[in-house]
Amino acid sequence: QVQLVESGGGSVQAGGSLRLSCVASTSIFSILAMRWFRQAPGKQRELVAAITSGGSTNYADSVKGRFTISRDNAKNTVYLQMNSLKPEDTAVYHCNAVAYPDSWGQGTQVTVSS
């Protein structure tokens, strides 16, 4: 099973930026897709962004135009660049590898203050 480690979370002011990283223990070019989810207290877990093995991307409407998902296969890493952050972006962000079995990272906290 692929092991995933997220980093890059922190506390920022509204309008600021963060870049999250997810490093995999093995190569990611053969994994079907890599995804970022987030969950805040009292809310359901939601899909934020996804990137397929072919490079196609998809975003939640709430982050479209502000967040960008990308990957570096040579570094076994997927990134989530988050710009123009809003307080409602505050959540724990988890990286997910779509495979059999699926793999999940431990999560990284993002806090945005107004």
PDB file of C-alpha atoms in Angstrom:
ATOM      1  CA  GLN A   1       0.000   0.000   0.000  1.00  0.00           C
ATOM      2  CA  VAL A   2       1.281   3.467  -0.887  1.00  0.00           C
ATOM      3  CA  GLN A   3       2.218   5.618   2.103  1.00  0.00           C
ATOM      4  CA  LEU A   4       1.390   9.331   1.878  1.00  0.00           C
ATOM      5  CA  VAL A   5       2.750  12.219   3.944  1.00  0.00           C
ATOM      6  CA  GLU A   6       1.221  15.710   3.722  1.00  0.00           C
ATOM      7  CA  SER A   7       2.890  18.964   4.704  1.00  0.00           C
ATOM      8  CA  GLY A   8       2.565  22.696   4.130  1.00  0.00           C
ATOM      9  CA  GLY A   9      -0.417  23.532   6.303  1.00  0.00           C
ATOM     10  CA  GLY A  10      -0.440  26.474   8.664  1.00  0.00           C
ATOM     11  CA  SER A  11      -2.248  29.603   9.784  1.00  0.00           C
ATOM     12  CA  VAL A  12      -2.646  32.541   7.391  1.00  0.00           C
ATOM     13  CA  GLN A  13      -4.676  35.703   6.984  1.00  0.00           C
ATOM     14  CA  ALA A  14      -7.570  35.867   4.540  1.00  0.00           C
ATOM     15  CA  GLY A  15      -6.259  36.556   1.069  1.00  0.00           C
ATOM     16  CA  GLY A  16      -3.004  34.731   1.729  1.00  0.00           C
ATOM     17  CA  SER A  17      -1.550  31.632   0.083  1.00  0.00           C
ATOM     18  CA  LEU A  18      -0.307  28.185   1.056  1.00  0.00           C
ATOM     19  CA  ARG A  19       1.099  25.255  -0.895  1.00  0.00           C
ATOM     20  CA  LEU A  20       0.357  21.759   0.363  1.00  0.00           C
ATOM     21  CA  SER A  21       2.579  18.818  -0.567  1.00  0.00           C
ATOM     22  CA  CYS A  22       1.857  15.090  -0.544  1.00  0.00           C
ATOM     23  CA  VAL A  23       4.856  12.772  -0.897  1.00  0.00           C
ATOM     24  CA  ALA A  24       4.236   9.138  -1.830  1.00  0.00           C
ATOM     25  CA  SER A  25       6.437   6.206  -0.821  1.00  0.00           C
ATOM     26  CA  THR A  26       6.405   4.850  -4.380  1.00  0.00           C
ATOM     27  CA  SER A  27       6.042   6.277  -7.871  1.00  0.00           C
ATOM     28  CA  ILE A  28       2.709   7.941  -8.596  1.00  0.00           C
ATOM     29  CA  PHE A  29       2.680   7.799 -12.400  1.00  0.00           C
ATOM     30  CA  SER A  30       0.897   4.420 -12.301  1.00  0.00           C
ATOM     31  CA  ILE A  31      -1.740   5.472  -9.732  1.00  0.00           C
ATOM     32  CA  LEU A  32      -5.152   6.160 -11.270  1.00  0.00           C
ATOM     33  CA  ALA A  33      -5.597   9.526  -9.577  1.00  0.00           C
ATOM     34  CA  MET A  34      -4.441  11.660  -6.672  1.00  0.00           C
ATOM     35  CA  ARG A  35      -7.004  13.706  -4.759  1.00  0.00           C
ATOM     36  CA  TRP A  36      -7.210  16.307  -2.011  1.00  0.00           C
ATOM     37  CA  PHE A  37     -10.105  16.187   0.460  1.00  0.00           C
ATOM     38  CA  ARG A  38     -10.881  18.502   3.354  1.00  0.00           C
ATOM     39  CA  GLN A  39     -13.066  18.280   6.438  1.00  0.00           C
ATOM     40  CA  ALA A  40     -14.012  20.945   8.962  1.00  0.00           C
ATOM     41  CA  PRO A  41     -15.769  20.333  12.309  1.00  0.00           C
ATOM     42  CA  GLY A  42     -19.510  19.972  11.783  1.00  0.00           C
ATOM     43  CA  LYS A  43     -19.182  19.577   8.028  1.00  0.00           C
ATOM     44  CA  GLN A  44     -19.006  16.620   5.660  1.00  0.00           C
ATOM     45  CA  ARG A  45     -15.730  15.669   4.044  1.00  0.00           C
ATOM     46  CA  GLU A  46     -15.573  17.182   0.580  1.00  0.00           C
ATOM     47  CA  LEU A  47     -13.464  16.626  -2.507  1.00  0.00           C
ATOM     48  CA  VAL A  48     -11.352  19.704  -3.209  1.00  0.00           C
ATOM     49  CA  ALA A  49      -9.298  18.733  -6.256  1.00  0.00           C
ATOM     50  CA  ALA A  50      -8.163  15.707  -8.244  1.00  0.00           C
ATOM     51  CA  ILE A  51      -5.592  14.909 -10.892  1.00  0.00           C
ATOM     52  CA  THR A  52      -5.605  11.718 -12.981  1.00  0.00           C
ATOM     53  CA  SER A  53      -2.686   9.682 -14.256  1.00  0.00           C
ATOM     54  CA  GLY A  54      -3.276  11.336 -17.622  1.00  0.00           C
ATOM     55  CA  GLY A  55      -3.028  14.832 -16.169  1.00  0.00           C
ATOM     56  CA  SER A  56      -6.702  15.810 -16.206  1.00  0.00           C
ATOM     57  CA  THR A  57      -7.797  17.966 -13.268  1.00  0.00           C
ATOM     58  CA  ASN A  58     -11.071  18.670 -11.496  1.00  0.00           C
ATOM     59  CA  TYR A  59     -12.007  21.145  -8.759  1.00  0.00           C
ATOM     60  CA  ALA A  60     -14.831  21.846  -6.371  1.00  0.00           C
ATOM     61  CA  ASP A  61     -16.831  24.898  -7.413  1.00  0.00           C
ATOM     62  CA  SER A  62     -15.922  26.619  -4.149  1.00  0.00           C
ATOM     63  CA  VAL A  63     -12.186  26.613  -4.954  1.00  0.00           C
ATOM     64  CA  LYS A  64     -12.209  26.866  -8.741  1.00  0.00           C
ATOM     65  CA  GLY A  65      -9.983  29.687  -9.912  1.00  0.00           C
ATOM     66  CA  ARG A  66      -8.168  29.904  -6.568  1.00  0.00           C
ATOM     67  CA  PHE A  67      -6.625  26.433  -6.089  1.00  0.00           C
ATOM     68  CA  THR A  68      -4.373  24.495  -8.472  1.00  0.00           C
ATOM     69  CA  ILE A  69      -3.464  20.807  -8.213  1.00  0.00           C
ATOM     70  CA  SER A  70      -0.291  19.559  -9.874  1.00  0.00           C
ATOM     71  CA  ARG A  71       2.176  16.696  -9.647  1.00  0.00           C
ATOM     72  CA  ASP A  72       5.857  15.977 -10.087  1.00  0.00           C
ATOM     73  CA  ASN A  73       6.250  12.308 -10.978  1.00  0.00           C
ATOM     74  CA  ALA A  74      10.030  12.416 -10.577  1.00  0.00           C
ATOM     75  CA  LYS A  75       9.590  13.506  -6.949  1.00  0.00           C
ATOM     76  CA  ASN A  76       6.558  11.258  -6.272  1.00  0.00           C
ATOM     77  CA  THR A  77       4.740  14.375  -5.095  1.00  0.00           C
ATOM     78  CA  VAL A  78       1.386  16.035  -5.665  1.00  0.00           C
ATOM     79  CA  TYR A  79       0.802  19.688  -4.749  1.00  0.00           C
ATOM     80  CA  LEU A  80      -2.159  21.881  -3.944  1.00  0.00           C
ATOM     81  CA  GLN A  81      -1.453  25.577  -4.462  1.00  0.00           C
ATOM     82  CA  MET A  82      -4.048  27.612  -2.560  1.00  0.00           C
ATOM     83  CA  ASN A  83      -4.393  31.321  -3.309  1.00  0.00           C
ATOM     84  CA  SER A  84      -6.862  33.975  -2.146  1.00  0.00           C
ATOM     85  CA  LEU A  85      -7.662  31.902   0.922  1.00  0.00           C
ATOM     86  CA  LYS A  86     -10.938  32.491   2.765  1.00  0.00           C
ATOM     87  CA  PRO A  87     -11.963  31.643   6.345  1.00  0.00           C
ATOM     88  CA  GLU A  88     -14.299  28.966   4.968  1.00  0.00           C
ATOM     89  CA  ASP A  89     -11.240  27.142   3.596  1.00  0.00           C
ATOM     90  CA  THR A  90     -10.261  26.301   7.186  1.00  0.00           C
ATOM     91  CA  ALA A  91     -10.135  22.499   7.512  1.00  0.00           C
ATOM     92  CA  VAL A  92      -7.905  19.457   7.790  1.00  0.00           C
ATOM     93  CA  TYR A  93      -6.674  18.581   4.309  1.00  0.00           C
ATOM     94  CA  HIS A  94      -5.997  14.943   3.383  1.00  0.00           C
ATOM     95  CA  CYS A  95      -4.220  13.480   0.383  1.00  0.00           C
ATOM     96  CA  ASN A  96      -5.714  10.341  -1.185  1.00  0.00           C
ATOM     97  CA  ALA A  97      -4.293   7.892  -3.726  1.00  0.00           C
ATOM     98  CA  VAL A  98      -6.959   6.185  -5.843  1.00  0.00           C
ATOM     99  CA  ALA A  99      -5.816   2.578  -5.972  1.00  0.00           C
ATOM    100  CA  TYR A 100      -6.539  -0.892  -4.579  1.00  0.00           C
ATOM    101  CA  PRO A 101      -6.385  -0.457  -1.691  1.00  0.00           C
ATOM    102  CA  ASP A 102      -6.764   3.304  -1.397  1.00  0.00           C
ATOM    103  CA  SER A 103      -4.178   5.185   0.656  1.00  0.00           C
ATOM    104  CA  TRP A 104      -4.651   8.243   2.870  1.00  0.00           C
ATOM    105  CA  GLY A 105      -2.227  10.665   4.449  1.00  0.00           C
ATOM    106  CA  GLN A 106      -2.393  11.779   8.069  1.00  0.00           C
ATOM    107  CA  GLY A 107      -3.734  15.223   7.197  1.00  0.00           C
ATOM    108  CA  THR A 108      -2.471  18.770   7.564  1.00  0.00           C
ATOM    109  CA  GLN A 109      -4.333  21.637   9.242  1.00  0.00           C
ATOM    110  CA  VAL A 110      -5.111  24.818   7.319  1.00  0.00           C
ATOM    111  CA  THR A 111      -6.459  27.774   9.295  1.00  0.00           C
ATOM    112  CA  VAL A 112      -7.499  31.037   7.637  1.00  0.00           C
ATOM    113  CA  SER A 113      -8.352  34.027   9.826  1.00  0.00           C
ATOM    114  CA  SER A 114     -10.360  37.069   8.780  1.00  0.00           C
TER     115      SER A 114
END
